[in-house]
PDB file of C-alpha atoms in Angstrom:
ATOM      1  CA  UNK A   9     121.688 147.916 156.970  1.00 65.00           C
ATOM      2  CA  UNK A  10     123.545 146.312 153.800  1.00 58.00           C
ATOM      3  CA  UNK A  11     125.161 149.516 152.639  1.00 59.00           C
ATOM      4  CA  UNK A  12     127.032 147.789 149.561  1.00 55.00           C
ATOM      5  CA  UNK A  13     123.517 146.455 148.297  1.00 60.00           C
ATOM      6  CA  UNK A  14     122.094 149.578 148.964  1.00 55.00           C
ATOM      7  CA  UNK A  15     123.901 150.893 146.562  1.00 59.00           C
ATOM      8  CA  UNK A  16     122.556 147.963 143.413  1.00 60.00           C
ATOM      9  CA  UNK A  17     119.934 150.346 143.245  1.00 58.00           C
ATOM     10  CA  UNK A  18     121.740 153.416 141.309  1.00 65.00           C
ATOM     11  CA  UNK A  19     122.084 150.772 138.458  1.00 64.00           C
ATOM     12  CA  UNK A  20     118.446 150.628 138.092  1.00 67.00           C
ATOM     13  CA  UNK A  21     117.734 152.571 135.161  1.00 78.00           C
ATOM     14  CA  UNK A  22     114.498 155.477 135.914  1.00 81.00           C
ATOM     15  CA  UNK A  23     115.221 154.289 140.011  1.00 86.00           C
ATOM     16  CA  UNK A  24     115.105 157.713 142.421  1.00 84.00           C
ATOM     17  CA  UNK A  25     118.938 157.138 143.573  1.00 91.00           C
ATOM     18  CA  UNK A  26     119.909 156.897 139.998  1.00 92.00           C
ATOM     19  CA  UNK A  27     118.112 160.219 138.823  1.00 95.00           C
ATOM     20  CA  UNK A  28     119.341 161.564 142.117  1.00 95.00           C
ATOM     21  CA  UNK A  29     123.017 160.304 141.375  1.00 96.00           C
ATOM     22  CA  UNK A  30     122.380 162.071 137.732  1.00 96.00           C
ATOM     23  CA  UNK A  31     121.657 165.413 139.489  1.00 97.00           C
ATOM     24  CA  UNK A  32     124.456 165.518 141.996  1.00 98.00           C
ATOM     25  CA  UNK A  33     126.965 164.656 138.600  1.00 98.00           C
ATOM     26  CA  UNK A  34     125.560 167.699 136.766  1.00 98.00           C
ATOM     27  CA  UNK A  35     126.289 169.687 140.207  1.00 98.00           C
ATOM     28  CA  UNK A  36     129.736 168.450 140.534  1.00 98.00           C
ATOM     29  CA  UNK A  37     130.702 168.948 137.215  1.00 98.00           C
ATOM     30  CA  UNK A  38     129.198 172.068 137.000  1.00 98.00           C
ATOM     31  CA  UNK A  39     131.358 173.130 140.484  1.00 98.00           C
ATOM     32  CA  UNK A  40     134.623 172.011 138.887  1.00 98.00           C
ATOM     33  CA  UNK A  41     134.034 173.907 135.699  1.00 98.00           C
ATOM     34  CA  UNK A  42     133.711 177.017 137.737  1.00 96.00           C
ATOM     35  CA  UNK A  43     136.502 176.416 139.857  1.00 97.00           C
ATOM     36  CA  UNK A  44     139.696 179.439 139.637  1.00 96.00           C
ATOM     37  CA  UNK A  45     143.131 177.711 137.576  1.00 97.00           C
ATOM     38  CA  UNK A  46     145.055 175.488 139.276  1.00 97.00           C
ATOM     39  CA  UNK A  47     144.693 172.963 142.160  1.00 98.00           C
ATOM     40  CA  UNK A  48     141.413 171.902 143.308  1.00 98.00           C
ATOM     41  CA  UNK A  49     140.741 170.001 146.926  1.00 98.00           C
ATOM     42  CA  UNK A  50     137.406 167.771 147.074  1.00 98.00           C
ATOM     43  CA  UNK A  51     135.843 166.198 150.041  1.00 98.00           C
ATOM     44  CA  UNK A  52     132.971 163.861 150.063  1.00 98.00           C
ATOM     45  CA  UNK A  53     130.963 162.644 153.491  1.00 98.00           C
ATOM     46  CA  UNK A  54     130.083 158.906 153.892  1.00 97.00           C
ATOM     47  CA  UNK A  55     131.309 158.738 150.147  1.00 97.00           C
ATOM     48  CA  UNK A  56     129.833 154.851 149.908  1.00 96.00           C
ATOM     49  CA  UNK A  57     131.061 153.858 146.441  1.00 96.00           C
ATOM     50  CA  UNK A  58     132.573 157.597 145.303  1.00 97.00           C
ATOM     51  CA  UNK A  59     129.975 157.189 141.925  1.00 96.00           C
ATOM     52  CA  UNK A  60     129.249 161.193 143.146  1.00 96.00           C
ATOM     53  CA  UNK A  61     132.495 162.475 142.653  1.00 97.00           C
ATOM     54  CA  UNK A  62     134.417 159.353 140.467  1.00 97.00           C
ATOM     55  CA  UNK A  63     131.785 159.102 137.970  1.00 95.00           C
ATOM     56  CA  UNK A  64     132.390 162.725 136.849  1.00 98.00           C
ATOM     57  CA  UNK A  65     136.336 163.230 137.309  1.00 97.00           C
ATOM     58  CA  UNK A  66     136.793 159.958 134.877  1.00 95.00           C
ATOM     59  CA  UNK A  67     136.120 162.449 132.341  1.00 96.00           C
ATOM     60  CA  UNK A  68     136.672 166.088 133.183  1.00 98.00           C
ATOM     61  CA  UNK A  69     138.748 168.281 131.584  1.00 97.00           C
ATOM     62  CA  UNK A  70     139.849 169.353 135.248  1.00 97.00           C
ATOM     63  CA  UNK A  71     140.801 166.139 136.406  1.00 97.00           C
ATOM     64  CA  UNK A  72     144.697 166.208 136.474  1.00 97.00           C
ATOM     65  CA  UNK A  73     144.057 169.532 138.640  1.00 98.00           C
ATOM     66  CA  UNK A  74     141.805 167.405 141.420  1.00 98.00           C
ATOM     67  CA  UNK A  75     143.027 166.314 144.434  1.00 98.00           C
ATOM     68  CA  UNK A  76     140.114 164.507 146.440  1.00 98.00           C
ATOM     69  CA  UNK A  77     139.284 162.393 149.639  1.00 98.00           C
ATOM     70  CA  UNK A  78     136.567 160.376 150.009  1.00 98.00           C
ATOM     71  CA  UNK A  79     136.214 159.217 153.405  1.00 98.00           C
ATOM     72  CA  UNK A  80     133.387 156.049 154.033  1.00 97.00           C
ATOM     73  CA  UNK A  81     132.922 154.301 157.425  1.00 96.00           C
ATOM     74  CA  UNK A  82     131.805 150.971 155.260  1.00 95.00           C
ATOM     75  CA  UNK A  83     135.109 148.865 154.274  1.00 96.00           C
ATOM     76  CA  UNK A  84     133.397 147.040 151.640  1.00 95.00           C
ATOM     77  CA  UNK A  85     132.081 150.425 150.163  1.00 96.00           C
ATOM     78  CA  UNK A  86     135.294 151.924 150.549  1.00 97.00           C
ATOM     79  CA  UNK A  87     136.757 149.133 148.537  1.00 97.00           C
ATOM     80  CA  UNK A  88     134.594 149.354 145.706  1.00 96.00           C
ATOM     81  CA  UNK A  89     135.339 153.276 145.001  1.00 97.00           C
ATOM     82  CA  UNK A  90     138.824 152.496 145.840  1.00 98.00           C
ATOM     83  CA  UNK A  91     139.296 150.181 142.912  1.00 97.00           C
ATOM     84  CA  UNK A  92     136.790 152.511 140.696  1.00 97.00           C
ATOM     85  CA  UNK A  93     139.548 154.942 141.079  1.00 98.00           C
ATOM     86  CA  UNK A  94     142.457 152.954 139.951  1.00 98.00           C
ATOM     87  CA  UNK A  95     140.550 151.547 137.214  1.00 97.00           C
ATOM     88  CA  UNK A  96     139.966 155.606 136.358  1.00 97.00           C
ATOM     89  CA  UNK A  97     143.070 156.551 136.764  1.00 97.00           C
ATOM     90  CA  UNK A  98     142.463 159.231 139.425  1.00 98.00           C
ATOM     91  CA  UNK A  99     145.812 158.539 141.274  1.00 96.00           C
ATOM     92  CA  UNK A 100     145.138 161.837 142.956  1.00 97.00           C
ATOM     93  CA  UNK A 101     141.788 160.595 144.951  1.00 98.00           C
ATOM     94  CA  UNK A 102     142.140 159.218 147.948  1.00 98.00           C
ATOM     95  CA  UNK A 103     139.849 156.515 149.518  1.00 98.00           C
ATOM     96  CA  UNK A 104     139.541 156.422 153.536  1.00 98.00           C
ATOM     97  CA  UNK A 105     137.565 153.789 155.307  1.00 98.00           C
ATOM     98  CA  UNK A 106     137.043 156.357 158.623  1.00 98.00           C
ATOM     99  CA  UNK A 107     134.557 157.569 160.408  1.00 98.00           C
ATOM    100  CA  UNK A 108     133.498 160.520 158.480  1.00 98.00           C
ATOM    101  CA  UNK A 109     131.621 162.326 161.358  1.00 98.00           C
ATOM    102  CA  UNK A 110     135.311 162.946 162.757  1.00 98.00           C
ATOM    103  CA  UNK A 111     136.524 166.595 161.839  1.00 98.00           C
ATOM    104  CA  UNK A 112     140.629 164.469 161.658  1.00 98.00           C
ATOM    105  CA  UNK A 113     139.684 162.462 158.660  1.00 98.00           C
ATOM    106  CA  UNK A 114     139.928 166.075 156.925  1.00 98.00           C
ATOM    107  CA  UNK A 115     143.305 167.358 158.166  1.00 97.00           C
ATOM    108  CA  UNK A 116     145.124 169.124 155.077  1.00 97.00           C
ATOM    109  CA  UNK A 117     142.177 168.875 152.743  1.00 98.00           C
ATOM    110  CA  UNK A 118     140.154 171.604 154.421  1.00 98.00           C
ATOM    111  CA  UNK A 119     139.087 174.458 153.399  1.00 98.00           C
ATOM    112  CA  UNK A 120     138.019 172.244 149.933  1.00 98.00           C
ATOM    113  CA  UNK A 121     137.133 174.239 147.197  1.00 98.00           C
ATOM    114  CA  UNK A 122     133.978 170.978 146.901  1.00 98.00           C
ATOM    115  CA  UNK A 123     132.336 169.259 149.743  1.00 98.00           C
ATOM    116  CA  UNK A 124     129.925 166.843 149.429  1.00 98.00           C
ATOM    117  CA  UNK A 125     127.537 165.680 152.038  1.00 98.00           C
ATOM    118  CA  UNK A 126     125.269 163.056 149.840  1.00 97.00           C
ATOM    119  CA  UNK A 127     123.205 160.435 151.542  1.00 94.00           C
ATOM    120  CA  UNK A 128     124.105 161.878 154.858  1.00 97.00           C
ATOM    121  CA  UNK A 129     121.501 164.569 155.417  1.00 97.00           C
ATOM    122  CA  UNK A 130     118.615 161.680 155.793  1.00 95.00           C
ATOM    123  CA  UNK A 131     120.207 159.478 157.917  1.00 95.00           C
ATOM    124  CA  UNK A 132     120.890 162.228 161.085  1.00 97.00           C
ATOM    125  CA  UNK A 133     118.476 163.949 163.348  1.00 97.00           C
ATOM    126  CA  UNK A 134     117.796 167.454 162.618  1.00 97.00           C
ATOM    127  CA  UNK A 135     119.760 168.829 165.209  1.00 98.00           C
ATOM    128  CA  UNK A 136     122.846 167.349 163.543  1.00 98.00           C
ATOM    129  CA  UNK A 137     122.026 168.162 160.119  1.00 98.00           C
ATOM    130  CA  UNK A 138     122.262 172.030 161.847  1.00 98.00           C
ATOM    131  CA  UNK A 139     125.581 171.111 163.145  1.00 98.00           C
ATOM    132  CA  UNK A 140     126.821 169.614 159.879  1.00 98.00           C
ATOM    133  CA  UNK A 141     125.660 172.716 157.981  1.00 98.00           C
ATOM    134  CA  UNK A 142     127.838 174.796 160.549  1.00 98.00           C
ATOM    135  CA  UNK A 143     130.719 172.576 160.068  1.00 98.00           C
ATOM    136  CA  UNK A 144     130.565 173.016 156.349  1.00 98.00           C
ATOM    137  CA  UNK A 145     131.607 176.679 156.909  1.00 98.00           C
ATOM    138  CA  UNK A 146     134.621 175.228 158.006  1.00 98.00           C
ATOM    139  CA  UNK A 147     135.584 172.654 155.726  1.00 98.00           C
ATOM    140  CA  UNK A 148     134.509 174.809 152.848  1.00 98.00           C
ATOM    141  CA  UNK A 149     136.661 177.179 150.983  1.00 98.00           C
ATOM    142  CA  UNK A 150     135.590 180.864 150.081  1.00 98.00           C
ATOM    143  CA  UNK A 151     134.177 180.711 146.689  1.00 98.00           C
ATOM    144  CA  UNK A 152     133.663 176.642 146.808  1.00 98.00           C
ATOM    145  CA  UNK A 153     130.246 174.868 146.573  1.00 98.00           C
ATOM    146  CA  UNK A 154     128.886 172.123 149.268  1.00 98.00           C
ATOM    147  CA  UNK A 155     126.543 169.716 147.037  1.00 98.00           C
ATOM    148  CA  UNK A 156     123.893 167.840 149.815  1.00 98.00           C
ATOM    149  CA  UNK A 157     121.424 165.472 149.450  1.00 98.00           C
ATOM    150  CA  UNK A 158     117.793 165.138 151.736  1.00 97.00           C
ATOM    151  CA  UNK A 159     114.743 163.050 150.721  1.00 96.00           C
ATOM    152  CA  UNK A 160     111.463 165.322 150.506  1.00 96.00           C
ATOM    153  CA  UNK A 161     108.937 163.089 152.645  1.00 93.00           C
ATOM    154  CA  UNK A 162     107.158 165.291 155.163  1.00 94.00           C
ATOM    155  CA  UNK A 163     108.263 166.711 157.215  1.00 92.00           C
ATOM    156  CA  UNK A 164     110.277 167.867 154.521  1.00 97.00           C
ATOM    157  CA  UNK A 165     113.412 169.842 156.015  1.00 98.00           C
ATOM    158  CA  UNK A 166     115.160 171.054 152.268  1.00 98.00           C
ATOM    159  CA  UNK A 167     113.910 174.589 153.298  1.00 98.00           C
ATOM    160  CA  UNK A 168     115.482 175.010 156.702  1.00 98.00           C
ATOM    161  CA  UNK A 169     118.151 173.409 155.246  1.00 98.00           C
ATOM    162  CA  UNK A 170     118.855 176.078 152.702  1.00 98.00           C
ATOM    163  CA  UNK A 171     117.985 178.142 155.388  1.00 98.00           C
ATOM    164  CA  UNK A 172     120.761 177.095 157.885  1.00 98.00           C
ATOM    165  CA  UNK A 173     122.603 177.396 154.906  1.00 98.00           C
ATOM    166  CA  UNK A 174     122.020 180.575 154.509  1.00 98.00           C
ATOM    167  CA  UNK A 175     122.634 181.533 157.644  1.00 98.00           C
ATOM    168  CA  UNK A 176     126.594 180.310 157.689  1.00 98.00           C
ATOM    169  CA  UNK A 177     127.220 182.404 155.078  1.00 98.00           C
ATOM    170  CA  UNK A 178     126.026 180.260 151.582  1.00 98.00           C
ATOM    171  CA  UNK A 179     124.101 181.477 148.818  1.00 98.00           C
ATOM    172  CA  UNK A 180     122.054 179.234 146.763  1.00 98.00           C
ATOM    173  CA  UNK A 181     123.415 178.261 143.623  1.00 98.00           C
ATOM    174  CA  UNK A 182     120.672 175.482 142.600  1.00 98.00           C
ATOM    175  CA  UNK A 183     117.959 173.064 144.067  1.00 98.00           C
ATOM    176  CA  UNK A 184     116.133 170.147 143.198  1.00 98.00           C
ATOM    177  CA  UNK A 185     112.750 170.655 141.657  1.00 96.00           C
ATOM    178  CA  UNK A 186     110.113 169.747 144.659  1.00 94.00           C
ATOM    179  CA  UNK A 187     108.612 167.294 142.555  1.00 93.00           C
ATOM    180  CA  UNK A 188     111.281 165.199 141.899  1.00 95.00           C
ATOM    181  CA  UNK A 189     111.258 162.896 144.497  1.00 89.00           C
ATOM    182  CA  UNK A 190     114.646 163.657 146.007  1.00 95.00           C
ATOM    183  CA  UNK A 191     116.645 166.997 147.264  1.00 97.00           C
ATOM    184  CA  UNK A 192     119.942 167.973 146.127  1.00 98.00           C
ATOM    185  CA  UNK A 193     121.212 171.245 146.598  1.00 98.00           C
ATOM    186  CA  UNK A 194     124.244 173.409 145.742  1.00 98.00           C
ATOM    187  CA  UNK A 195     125.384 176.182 147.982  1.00 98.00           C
ATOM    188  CA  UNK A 196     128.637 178.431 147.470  1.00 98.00           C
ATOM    189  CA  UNK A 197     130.272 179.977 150.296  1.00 98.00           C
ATOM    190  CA  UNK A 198     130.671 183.166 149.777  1.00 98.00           C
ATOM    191  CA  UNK A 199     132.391 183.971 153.430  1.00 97.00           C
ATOM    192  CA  UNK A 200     135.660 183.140 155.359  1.00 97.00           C
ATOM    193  CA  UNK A 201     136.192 179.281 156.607  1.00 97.00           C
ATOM    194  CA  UNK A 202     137.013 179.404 160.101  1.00 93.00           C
ATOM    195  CA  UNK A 203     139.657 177.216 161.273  1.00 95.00           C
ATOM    196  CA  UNK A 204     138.535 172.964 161.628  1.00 97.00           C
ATOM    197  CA  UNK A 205     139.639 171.605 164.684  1.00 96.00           C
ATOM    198  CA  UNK A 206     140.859 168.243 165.346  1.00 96.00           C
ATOM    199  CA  UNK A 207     139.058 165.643 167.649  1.00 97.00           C
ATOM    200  CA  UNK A 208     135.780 167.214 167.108  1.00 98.00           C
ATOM    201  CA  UNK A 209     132.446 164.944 166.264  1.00 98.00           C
ATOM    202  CA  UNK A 210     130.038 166.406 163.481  1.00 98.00           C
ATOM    203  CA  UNK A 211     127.183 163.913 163.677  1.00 98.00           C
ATOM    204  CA  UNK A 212     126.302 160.449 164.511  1.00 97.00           C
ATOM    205  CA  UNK A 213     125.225 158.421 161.720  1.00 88.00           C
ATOM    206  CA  UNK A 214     122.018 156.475 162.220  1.00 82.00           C
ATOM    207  CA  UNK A 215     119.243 154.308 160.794  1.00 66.00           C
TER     208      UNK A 215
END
């Protein structure tokens, strides 16, 4: 898989990634806005370009108060979002071409008051998505939000996602209309992050 032209397909104007890339802006910013004074700590998952997280810190009011990682397997990906940043201005995101499954690419940046897991949730088996979900009790910080994405083709796993969710301790704060030909959801942890430990695997990436 090209990852980088992958990606051409957010510039599409009325395309599904770039209505889905729309919604997961409107959850970001609406996460930062509702974040306490004073620092904030951001993680994003397979991050690919950083347009999630980039393309709304380039103009939020919170921006100076951001401190974010984006950590993306794909070093021509990793790249791009690196230079999007300078050209931004964001000197306080970082860009790290890593494996993101590993639990070390997130040493001093968890418990993150935002994690994102976008274009992630479709490309593991179930069973990990689970395991990912768990982990996000861990690299989320009471009171922050985890923003996801899933496609919706049957079997369509959203529910049990929300469920599993749900289950670690997350309450629903919004989700995708059913009919709008992608998932994203917003959850915010409303219990205690247990501790991330290093050298620990959270998924393997596939097809």
């Amino acid at each position: 898989m090209d990852w980088q032209t992958w990606h051409d397909a957010y510039d599409l104007p009325g395309s599904w990634l770039a209505r889905r890339l729309r919604a997961v802006q409107e959850r970001v910013g609406a996460a930062l806005d509702a974040c306490a004074p004073g620092p904030v700590k951001a993680i994003s998952l397979c991050a690919g370009q950083g347009r999630d997280v980039l393309g709304v810190l380039a103009g939020h009011p919170r921006r100076a108060d951001v401190r974010a990682r984006l950590v993306e397997l794909d070093p021509g990906n990793a790249a791009i979002a690196r230079r999007a940043a300078a050209a931004a201005g964001l000197d306080q995101v970082e860009v790290v071409t890593a494996d993101a499954a590993r639990t070390d690419c997130y040493e001093g940046m968890a418990p993150a008051d935002l994690v994102l897991a976008c274009g992630l949730f479709g490309n593991i088996t179930d069973e990990d998505v689970r395991r990912t979900v768990g982990y996000c009790a861990r690299l989320c910080a009471t009171g922050g939000t985890v923003i996801w994405t899933r496609h919706r083709t049957p079997p369509d796993l959203v529910p049990l996602i929300c469920e599993w969710f749900g289950e670690r301790g997350f309450e629903l704060s919004w989700l995708s209309d059913p009919e709008a030909g992608f998932g994203v959801g917003a959850h915010r942890f409303t219990g205690s992050p247990e501790p991330l430990l290093p050298g620990e695997r959270m998924f393997t990436f596939g097809p």
